[in-house]
mmCIF file of C-alpha atoms in Angstrom:
data_model
loop_
_atom_site.group_PDB
_atom_site.id
_atom_site.type_symbol
_atom_site.label_atom_id
_atom_site.label_comp_id
_atom_site.label_asym_id
_atom_site.label_seq_id
_atom_site.Cartn_x
_atom_site.Cartn_y
_atom_site.Cartn_z
ATOM 1 C CA MET N 1 5.950 -16.503 34.248
ATOM 2 C CA SER N 2 2.472 -16.057 32.777
ATOM 3 C CA VAL N 3 1.199 -12.687 31.632
ATOM 4 C CA ALA N 4 -2.306 -11.594 32.625
ATOM 5 C CA TYR N 5 -4.635 -9.403 30.579
ATOM 6 C CA GLU N 6 -7.563 -7.676 32.240
ATOM 7 C CA GLY N 7 -10.546 -6.228 30.436
ATOM 8 C CA ASN N 8 -14.329 -6.062 30.694
ATOM 9 C CA GLY N 9 -14.293 -8.258 33.783
ATOM 10 C CA VAL N 10 -12.442 -11.118 32.053
ATOM 11 C CA ARG N 11 -8.998 -12.264 33.139
ATOM 12 C CA LEU N 12 -6.855 -13.726 30.377
ATOM 13 C CA GLN N 13 -3.646 -15.697 30.664
ATOM 14 C CA GLU N 14 -0.783 -16.020 28.230
ATOM 15 C CA ALA N 15 -0.790 -19.670 27.169
ATOM 16 C CA ASN N 16 1.411 -22.109 29.090
ATOM 17 C CA ASP N 17 1.554 -25.861 29.591
ATOM 18 C CA SER N 18 -0.171 -25.793 32.969
ATOM 19 C CA GLY N 19 -3.410 -24.218 34.094
ATOM 20 C CA ASP N 20 -7.097 -24.921 34.087
ATOM 21 C CA PRO N 21 -8.600 -26.204 30.775
ATOM 22 C CA ASN N 22 -11.232 -23.458 31.186
ATOM 23 C CA ASP N 23 -8.674 -20.651 31.345
ATOM 24 C CA LEU N 24 -9.302 -18.024 28.670
ATOM 25 C CA LEU N 25 -6.073 -17.486 26.745
ATOM 26 C CA ILE N 26 -4.390 -15.098 24.366
ATOM 27 C CA THR N 27 -2.381 -17.645 22.410
ATOM 28 C CA GLY N 28 -1.792 -18.959 18.895
ATOM 29 C CA PHE N 29 -1.659 -22.033 16.662
ATOM 30 C CA ILE N 30 1.359 -23.302 14.722
ATOM 31 C CA PHE N 31 1.120 -25.994 12.027
ATOM 32 C CA PRO N 32 3.977 -28.194 10.758
ATOM 33 C CA ASP N 33 3.647 -26.995 7.158
ATOM 34 C CA GLN N 34 4.024 -23.350 8.340
ATOM 35 C CA PRO N 35 6.452 -23.561 11.295
ATOM 36 C CA ASN N 36 7.267 -19.845 11.197
ATOM 37 C CA HIS N 37 3.657 -18.657 11.152
ATOM 38 C CA THR N 38 1.389 -18.295 14.185
ATOM 39 C CA ILE N 39 -2.379 -17.873 13.966
ATOM 40 C CA PRO N 40 -3.344 -15.614 16.920
ATOM 41 C CA ALA N 41 -6.225 -16.931 19.021
ATOM 42 C CA PHE N 42 -8.478 -15.809 21.901
ATOM 43 C CA ILE N 43 -9.709 -19.165 23.200
ATOM 44 C CA TYR N 44 -9.999 -21.535 26.148
ATOM 45 C CA LYS N 45 -7.004 -23.689 27.058
ATOM 46 C CA GLN N 46 -8.858 -26.901 26.252
ATOM 47 C CA THR N 47 -9.311 -25.682 22.668
ATOM 48 C CA LYS N 48 -5.625 -24.823 22.425
ATOM 49 C CA ASP N 49 -4.734 -28.350 23.564
ATOM 50 C CA ARG N 50 -7.161 -30.071 21.177
ATOM 51 C CA VAL N 51 -6.062 -28.052 18.147
ATOM 52 C CA GLN N 52 -2.380 -28.640 18.847
ATOM 53 C CA GLN N 53 -3.103 -32.375 18.953
ATOM 54 C CA LEU N 54 -4.770 -32.068 15.536
ATOM 55 C CA ALA N 55 -1.913 -29.949 14.182
ATOM 56 C CA ALA N 56 0.575 -32.796 14.555
ATOM 57 C CA SER N 57 -1.177 -34.726 11.780
ATOM 58 C CA CYS N 58 -2.617 -31.874 9.695
ATOM 59 C CA ASN N 59 -1.929 -31.686 5.979
ATOM 60 C CA ALA N 60 -1.195 -28.435 4.188
ATOM 61 C CA PRO N 61 -4.290 -26.745 2.665
ATOM 62 C CA ALA N 62 -4.836 -28.096 -0.847
ATOM 63 C CA SER N 63 -4.678 -24.689 -2.555
ATOM 64 C CA SER N 64 -1.247 -23.993 -1.053
ATOM 65 C CA LYS N 65 0.123 -26.943 -3.053
ATOM 66 C CA SER N 66 -1.096 -25.537 -6.388
ATOM 67 C CA SER N 67 0.608 -22.876 -8.471
ATOM 68 C CA THR N 68 -2.700 -21.709 -9.944
ATOM 69 C CA VAL N 69 -6.059 -20.724 -8.480
ATOM 70 C CA PRO N 70 -9.404 -21.138 -10.269
ATOM 71 C CA PHE N 71 -10.658 -17.656 -9.404
ATOM 72 C CA ARG N 72 -9.748 -13.996 -9.465
ATOM 73 C CA VAL N 73 -10.793 -11.066 -7.264
ATOM 74 C CA ALA N 74 -12.546 -8.297 -9.204
ATOM 75 C CA ASP N 75 -15.143 -5.563 -8.830
ATOM 76 C CA SER N 76 -18.626 -7.013 -8.570
ATOM 77 C CA ASN N 77 -22.089 -5.829 -9.526
ATOM 78 C CA THR N 78 -23.323 -7.694 -6.454
ATOM 79 C CA ALA N 79 -21.351 -5.676 -3.894
ATOM 80 C CA GLY N 80 -17.813 -4.272 -3.697
ATOM 81 C CA GLN N 81 -15.372 -6.910 -4.833
ATOM 82 C CA GLY N 82 -16.096 -10.583 -5.405
ATOM 83 C CA LEU N 83 -14.581 -13.884 -6.500
ATOM 84 C CA PHE N 84 -14.955 -14.841 -10.173
ATOM 85 C CA SER N 85 -14.159 -18.187 -11.748
ATOM 86 C CA VAL N 86 -11.399 -18.168 -14.365
ATOM 87 C CA GLU N 87 -12.335 -21.622 -15.660
ATOM 88 C CA ASN N 88 -15.357 -23.880 -15.944
ATOM 89 C CA LEU N 89 -15.909 -25.602 -12.613
ATOM 90 C CA SER N 90 -17.849 -28.812 -12.085
ATOM 91 C CA PRO N 91 -19.923 -29.549 -8.972
ATOM 92 C CA GLY N 92 -17.666 -30.479 -6.057
ATOM 93 C CA SER N 93 -14.596 -28.670 -7.470
ATOM 94 C CA LEU N 94 -12.305 -27.201 -4.835
ATOM 95 C CA ILE N 95 -12.091 -23.438 -5.326
ATOM 96 C CA LEU N 96 -10.241 -22.312 -2.221
ATOM 97 C CA SER N 97 -8.651 -23.793 0.906
ATOM 98 C CA GLU N 98 -7.652 -21.189 3.474
ATOM 99 C CA ARG N 99 -6.659 -20.980 7.140
ATOM 100 C CA PRO N 100 -7.919 -18.124 9.338
ATOM 101 C CA MET N 101 -5.967 -14.946 10.079
ATOM 102 C CA PHE N 102 -6.998 -15.243 13.726
ATOM 103 C CA VAL N 103 -9.567 -17.076 15.830
ATOM 104 C CA THR N 104 -11.837 -16.309 18.771
ATOM 105 C CA ARG N 105 -14.412 -18.316 20.683
ATOM 106 C CA ALA N 106 -17.767 -17.391 19.116
ATOM 107 C CA ASP N 107 -19.724 -17.252 22.369
ATOM 108 C CA VAL N 108 -17.214 -14.800 23.839
ATOM 109 C CA LEU N 109 -18.400 -12.279 21.274
ATOM 110 C CA ILE N 110 -21.903 -12.683 22.679
ATOM 111 C CA GLN N 111 -20.944 -12.577 26.359
ATOM 112 C CA ILE N 112 -18.635 -9.563 26.200
ATOM 113 C CA SER N 113 -20.115 -6.290 25.063
ATOM 114 C CA LYS N 114 -16.771 -4.571 24.549
ATOM 115 C CA MET N 115 -14.451 -6.933 22.707
ATOM 116 C CA GLU N 116 -12.471 -4.298 20.860
ATOM 117 C CA THR N 117 -9.585 -4.412 23.355
ATOM 118 C CA PHE N 118 -9.088 -8.143 22.914
ATOM 119 C CA VAL N 119 -9.375 -7.967 19.128
ATOM 120 C CA GLN N 120 -6.690 -5.276 19.241
ATOM 121 C CA VAL N 121 -4.374 -7.751 20.993
ATOM 122 C CA LEU N 122 -4.957 -10.335 18.263
ATOM 123 C CA PHE N 123 -4.583 -7.718 15.535
ATOM 124 C CA ALA N 124 -1.245 -6.564 16.981
ATOM 125 C CA ARG N 125 0.082 -10.116 16.631
ATOM 126 C CA LEU N 126 -0.616 -10.281 12.908
ATOM 127 C CA PRO N 127 2.220 -9.645 10.419
ATOM 128 C CA GLU N 128 2.098 -6.131 8.977
ATOM 129 C CA GLN N 129 0.805 -7.345 5.604
ATOM 130 C CA ASP N 130 -2.021 -9.266 7.289
ATOM 131 C CA GLN N 131 -2.914 -6.184 9.327
ATOM 132 C CA ARG N 132 -3.334 -4.190 6.104
ATOM 133 C CA THR N 133 -5.372 -7.000 4.558
ATOM 134 C CA PHE N 134 -7.662 -7.176 7.576
ATOM 135 C CA PHE N 135 -8.188 -3.424 7.700
ATOM 136 C CA ASN N 136 -9.121 -3.413 4.012
ATOM 137 C CA LEU N 137 -12.021 -5.803 4.669
ATOM 138 C CA GLN N 138 -15.569 -4.459 4.735
ATOM 139 C CA ASN N 139 -17.092 -3.206 7.997
ATOM 140 C CA CYS N 140 -20.894 -3.091 8.034
ATOM 141 C CA LYS N 141 -21.116 -2.034 11.689
ATOM 142 C CA SER N 142 -21.524 1.605 12.703
ATOM 143 C CA PRO N 143 -19.098 3.270 15.162
ATOM 144 C CA SER N 144 -21.933 3.394 17.702
ATOM 145 C CA GLU N 145 -22.141 -0.433 17.646
ATOM 146 C CA THR N 146 -18.486 -1.523 17.707
ATOM 147 C CA GLY N 147 -14.928 -0.398 17.250
ATOM 148 C CA PRO N 148 -13.324 -0.695 13.785
ATOM 149 C CA LEU N 149 -11.592 -4.041 14.444
ATOM 150 C CA LEU N 150 -14.501 -5.838 16.075
ATOM 151 C CA GLY N 151 -16.771 -4.476 13.338
ATOM 152 C CA ARG N 152 -14.637 -6.165 10.693
ATOM 153 C CA LEU N 153 -14.589 -9.398 12.682
ATOM 154 C CA LEU N 154 -18.382 -9.409 12.998
ATOM 155 C CA THR N 155 -18.806 -8.552 9.306
ATOM 156 C CA ASN N 156 -16.336 -11.080 7.914
ATOM 157 C CA GLY N 157 -16.039 -13.774 10.579
ATOM 158 C CA ILE N 158 -17.029 -17.336 9.664
ATOM 159 C CA THR N 159 -18.273 -19.727 12.335
ATOM 160 C CA PHE N 160 -16.546 -23.112 12.494
ATOM 161 C CA THR N 161 -15.579 -25.816 14.988
ATOM 162 C CA PRO N 162 -11.780 -26.015 15.524
ATOM 163 C CA TYR N 163 -11.948 -29.741 16.263
ATOM 164 C CA PRO N 164 -14.617 -32.396 15.561
ATOM 165 C CA ASN N 165 -17.774 -31.855 17.646
ATOM 166 C CA GLY N 166 -16.168 -28.829 19.288
ATOM 167 C CA PRO N 167 -17.823 -25.534 20.220
ATOM 168 C CA ASN N 168 -18.312 -22.783 17.666
ATOM 169 C CA HIS N 169 -15.460 -20.369 17.069
ATOM 170 C CA ALA N 170 -15.169 -17.402 14.713
ATOM 171 C CA GLY N 171 -12.331 -16.971 12.247
ATOM 172 C CA VAL N 172 -11.517 -14.419 9.587
ATOM 173 C CA PHE N 173 -10.600 -15.983 6.243
ATOM 174 C CA PRO N 174 -9.539 -12.965 4.161
ATOM 175 C CA THR N 175 -10.024 -14.385 0.661
ATOM 176 C CA LEU N 176 -13.318 -16.103 1.471
ATOM 177 C CA ALA N 177 -14.460 -12.814 3.018
ATOM 178 C CA LYS N 178 -14.615 -11.368 -0.512
ATOM 179 C CA CYS N 179 -17.178 -13.965 -1.588
ATOM 180 C CA ASN N 180 -20.555 -12.258 -1.987
ATOM 181 C CA HIS N 181 -23.991 -13.510 -0.981
ATOM 182 C CA SER N 182 -26.825 -15.056 -2.975
ATOM 183 C CA CYS N 183 -29.956 -16.892 -1.837
ATOM 184 C CA GLY N 184 -29.281 -19.274 -4.743
ATOM 185 C CA PRO N 185 -25.551 -19.870 -4.150
ATOM 186 C CA ASN N 186 -23.289 -21.810 -6.481
ATOM 187 C CA ALA N 187 -20.693 -22.632 -3.811
ATOM 188 C CA LEU N 188 -20.436 -23.465 -0.128
ATOM 189 C CA ALA N 189 -17.769 -23.190 2.539
ATOM 190 C CA ARG N 190 -17.032 -26.013 4.957
ATOM 191 C CA PHE N 191 -14.214 -26.369 7.503
ATOM 192 C CA ASN N 192 -11.873 -29.327 6.982
ATOM 193 C CA HIS N 193 -10.172 -30.480 10.196
ATOM 194 C CA ALA N 194 -7.661 -32.588 8.230
ATOM 195 C CA THR N 195 -6.028 -29.411 6.880
ATOM 196 C CA TRP N 196 -7.394 -27.011 9.516
ATOM 197 C CA ALA N 197 -8.637 -24.836 6.686
ATOM 198 C CA ILE N 198 -11.969 -23.763 5.280
ATOM 199 C CA GLU N 199 -12.778 -25.184 1.855
ATOM 200 C CA LEU N 200 -14.881 -23.415 -0.741
ATOM 201 C CA ARG N 201 -16.408 -25.860 -3.246
ATOM 202 C CA ALA N 202 -18.755 -25.514 -6.200
ATOM 203 C CA THR N 203 -22.251 -26.852 -5.541
ATOM 204 C CA ARG N 204 -23.201 -26.726 -9.213
ATOM 205 C CA ALA N 205 -21.503 -26.058 -12.530
ATOM 206 C CA ILE N 206 -19.885 -22.595 -12.646
ATOM 207 C CA LYS N 207 -18.875 -21.083 -15.980
ATOM 208 C CA ALA N 208 -15.648 -19.177 -16.514
ATOM 209 C CA GLY N 209 -16.279 -15.510 -15.711
ATOM 210 C CA GLU N 210 -19.242 -16.275 -13.434
ATOM 211 C CA GLU N 211 -19.215 -14.845 -9.914
ATOM 212 C CA ILE N 212 -18.753 -17.392 -7.132
ATOM 213 C CA LEU N 213 -21.461 -16.868 -4.512
ATOM 214 C CA ILE N 214 -22.242 -18.343 -1.101
ATOM 215 C CA SER N 215 -25.152 -17.783 1.253
ATOM 216 C CA TYR N 216 -24.658 -15.833 4.480
ATOM 217 C CA VAL N 217 -27.891 -17.239 5.954
ATOM 218 C CA ASP N 218 -29.921 -20.451 5.919
ATOM 219 C CA VAL N 219 -31.177 -20.542 2.327
ATOM 220 C CA LEU N 220 -34.161 -22.720 3.188
ATOM 221 C CA GLN N 221 -35.795 -19.944 5.185
ATOM 222 C CA SER N 222 -38.542 -17.838 3.625
ATOM 223 C CA VAL N 223 -37.538 -14.815 1.575
ATOM 224 C CA ARG N 224 -38.877 -12.533 4.325
ATOM 225 C CA ASN N 225 -36.768 -14.183 7.024
ATOM 226 C CA ARG N 226 -33.672 -14.192 4.829
ATOM 227 C CA LYS N 227 -34.019 -10.495 4.071
ATOM 228 C CA GLU N 228 -34.541 -9.653 7.743
ATOM 229 C CA GLN N 229 -31.459 -11.619 8.794
ATOM 230 C CA LEU N 230 -29.277 -10.070 6.121
ATOM 231 C CA ALA N 231 -30.452 -6.550 6.934
ATOM 232 C CA LYS N 232 -29.832 -7.053 10.646
ATOM 233 C CA GLY N 233 -26.540 -8.930 10.435
ATOM 234 C CA TYR N 234 -24.941 -7.385 7.347
ATOM 235 C CA ASN N 235 -26.796 -4.114 6.808
ATOM 236 C CA PHE N 236 -27.946 -4.707 3.228
ATOM 237 C CA ILE N 237 -31.169 -5.508 1.413
ATOM 238 C CA CYS N 238 -30.776 -8.647 -0.667
ATOM 239 C CA LEU N 239 -31.642 -8.054 -4.329
ATOM 240 C CA CYS N 240 -30.557 -11.442 -5.649
ATOM 241 C CA PRO N 241 -32.830 -13.055 -8.285
ATOM 242 C CA TRP N 242 -34.586 -15.197 -5.669
ATOM 243 C CA CYS N 243 -35.387 -12.207 -3.453
ATOM 244 C CA SER N 244 -36.572 -10.195 -6.451
ATOM 245 C CA LEU N 245 -39.180 -12.635 -7.724
ATOM 246 C CA PRO N 246 -42.803 -11.511 -8.207
ATOM 247 C CA GLN N 247 -44.950 -12.319 -5.175
ATOM 248 C CA SER N 248 -46.569 -15.424 -6.702
ATOM 249 C CA LYS N 249 -43.226 -16.949 -7.705
ATOM 250 C CA SER N 250 -41.663 -15.928 -4.387
ATOM 251 C CA ALA N 251 -44.409 -17.769 -2.513
ATOM 252 C CA ALA N 252 -43.845 -20.845 -4.670
ATOM 253 C CA SER N 253 -40.106 -20.693 -3.987
ATOM 254 C CA ASP N 254 -40.766 -20.424 -0.239
ATOM 255 C CA ALA N 255 -43.036 -23.457 -0.428
ATOM 256 C CA ARG N 256 -40.427 -25.539 -2.267
ATOM 257 C CA ARG N 257 -37.703 -24.576 0.208
ATOM 258 C CA SER N 258 -39.960 -25.433 3.127
ATOM 259 C CA GLU N 259 -40.714 -28.812 1.564
ATOM 260 C CA ILE N 260 -37.039 -29.561 0.984
ATOM 261 C CA MET N 261 -36.212 -28.676 4.576
ATOM 262 C CA GLY N 262 -38.379 -31.594 5.636
ATOM 263 C CA TRP N 263 -37.082 -34.149 3.149
ATOM 264 C CA PRO N 264 -36.002 -37.277 5.070
ATOM 265 C CA GLU N 265 -33.061 -37.914 2.730
ATOM 266 C CA SER N 266 -31.277 -34.833 4.101
ATOM 267 C CA LYS N 267 -29.809 -36.924 6.930
ATOM 268 C CA PRO N 268 -28.154 -39.618 4.787
ATOM 269 C CA ILE N 269 -26.946 -36.953 2.355
ATOM 270 C CA ALA N 270 -25.336 -35.117 5.271
ATOM 271 C CA ALA N 271 -23.665 -38.340 6.444
ATOM 272 C CA VAL N 272 -22.177 -38.982 2.989
ATOM 273 C CA LEU N 273 -20.833 -35.468 2.668
ATOM 274 C CA GLN N 274 -19.391 -35.407 6.179
ATOM 275 C CA SER N 275 -17.391 -38.539 5.355
ATOM 276 C CA ASP N 276 -16.051 -37.345 1.991
ATOM 277 C CA SER N 277 -15.954 -33.790 0.659
ATOM 278 C CA ASP N 278 -15.540 -35.043 -2.914
ATOM 279 C CA ALA N 279 -18.911 -36.797 -2.637
ATOM 280 C CA ILE N 280 -20.511 -33.408 -3.222
ATOM 281 C CA ALA N 281 -20.222 -33.993 -6.968
ATOM 282 C CA THR N 282 -22.030 -37.330 -6.727
ATOM 283 C CA VAL N 283 -24.879 -35.985 -4.630
ATOM 284 C CA ILE N 284 -25.333 -32.830 -6.655
ATOM 285 C CA SER N 285 -25.651 -34.887 -9.824
ATOM 286 C CA ARG N 286 -29.104 -35.761 -8.472
ATOM 287 C CA ALA N 287 -30.097 -32.201 -9.283
ATOM 288 C CA GLN N 288 -29.841 -33.027 -12.968
ATOM 289 C CA GLU N 289 -32.605 -35.606 -12.512
ATOM 290 C CA ALA N 290 -34.921 -33.276 -10.601
ATOM 291 C CA PRO N 291 -37.495 -31.012 -12.248
ATOM 292 C CA GLN N 292 -35.920 -27.782 -13.444
ATOM 293 C CA GLU N 293 -37.863 -25.645 -10.993
ATOM 294 C CA GLN N 294 -36.432 -27.664 -8.060
ATOM 295 C CA GLU N 295 -32.794 -27.747 -9.144
ATOM 296 C CA GLU N 296 -31.774 -24.637 -7.224
ATOM 297 C CA GLU N 297 -33.674 -25.716 -4.120
ATOM 298 C CA LEU N 298 -32.030 -29.174 -4.173
ATOM 299 C CA THR N 299 -28.632 -27.520 -4.376
ATOM 300 C CA ASN N 300 -29.602 -25.253 -1.492
ATOM 301 C CA MET N 301 -30.633 -28.233 0.614
ATOM 302 C CA ILE N 302 -27.277 -29.895 -0.006
ATOM 303 C CA ALA N 303 -25.482 -26.685 0.950
ATOM 304 C CA LYS N 304 -27.491 -26.565 4.147
ATOM 305 C CA VAL N 305 -26.814 -30.117 5.296
ATOM 306 C CA VAL N 306 -23.104 -29.834 4.537
ATOM 307 C CA THR N 307 -22.693 -26.730 6.662
ATOM 308 C CA ALA N 308 -25.134 -27.723 9.428
#
């Protein structure tokens, strides 16, 4: 017999094999390489069905097969804690491959003003260690905006599609959540459906001891728009080197980013990278042939088209 959950005008059903594909479910995902682990999910039945079809042929995340990791978590001058490389990394190097702690449909967060109850249900289904890990994540939302669980989801959630060409969902990837922001990132995160895990890869050479940084916003926007988005979404003022440039250099940077946004080669680059994650190294090598002042912007363009 199915179990119903009521809240905020939404009726949820415990997942079962029957029912409407548009039923909203409290359910979970199980993958063959982790048969005793369930990833809690607040999703539509059609998503549950599609992901379980994918799961049958999914490989284990690459980092779970390795006994070593190329990074460490340490205190950061950027903000709180961060990820730091423990070895020299070349462009395209895989840094991290991680599955989410739990998943929710992204548009549900927009439609429902009081999601805390449903996030509590997902949270209760996490193992005790994962609950502690989740609660130790940053929360940039005030108590007047959200409850403590939803605040952490909104602060740390990453948008991804759970199956090719699917709708956006939000997942919390606890290690990736410690990766700090820069408007000139040296890494990018992209979801890999073949392993059902998010992959963090270097977009340029990273030296041992260097902090690994991603961008929380579209890096090809103007510095003003980036700062506004970061302040609104994450409650901080970006002080990265690109947001701290003198006005004349900032204007020049904005102009270069705007130009790159319109480059026609962005589409074929995106096609190459979508077909092969390891092609990042090949494409980024083009940056070495570009003028020095455009190297960062070329890398940013590549990061943008990969995650688009």
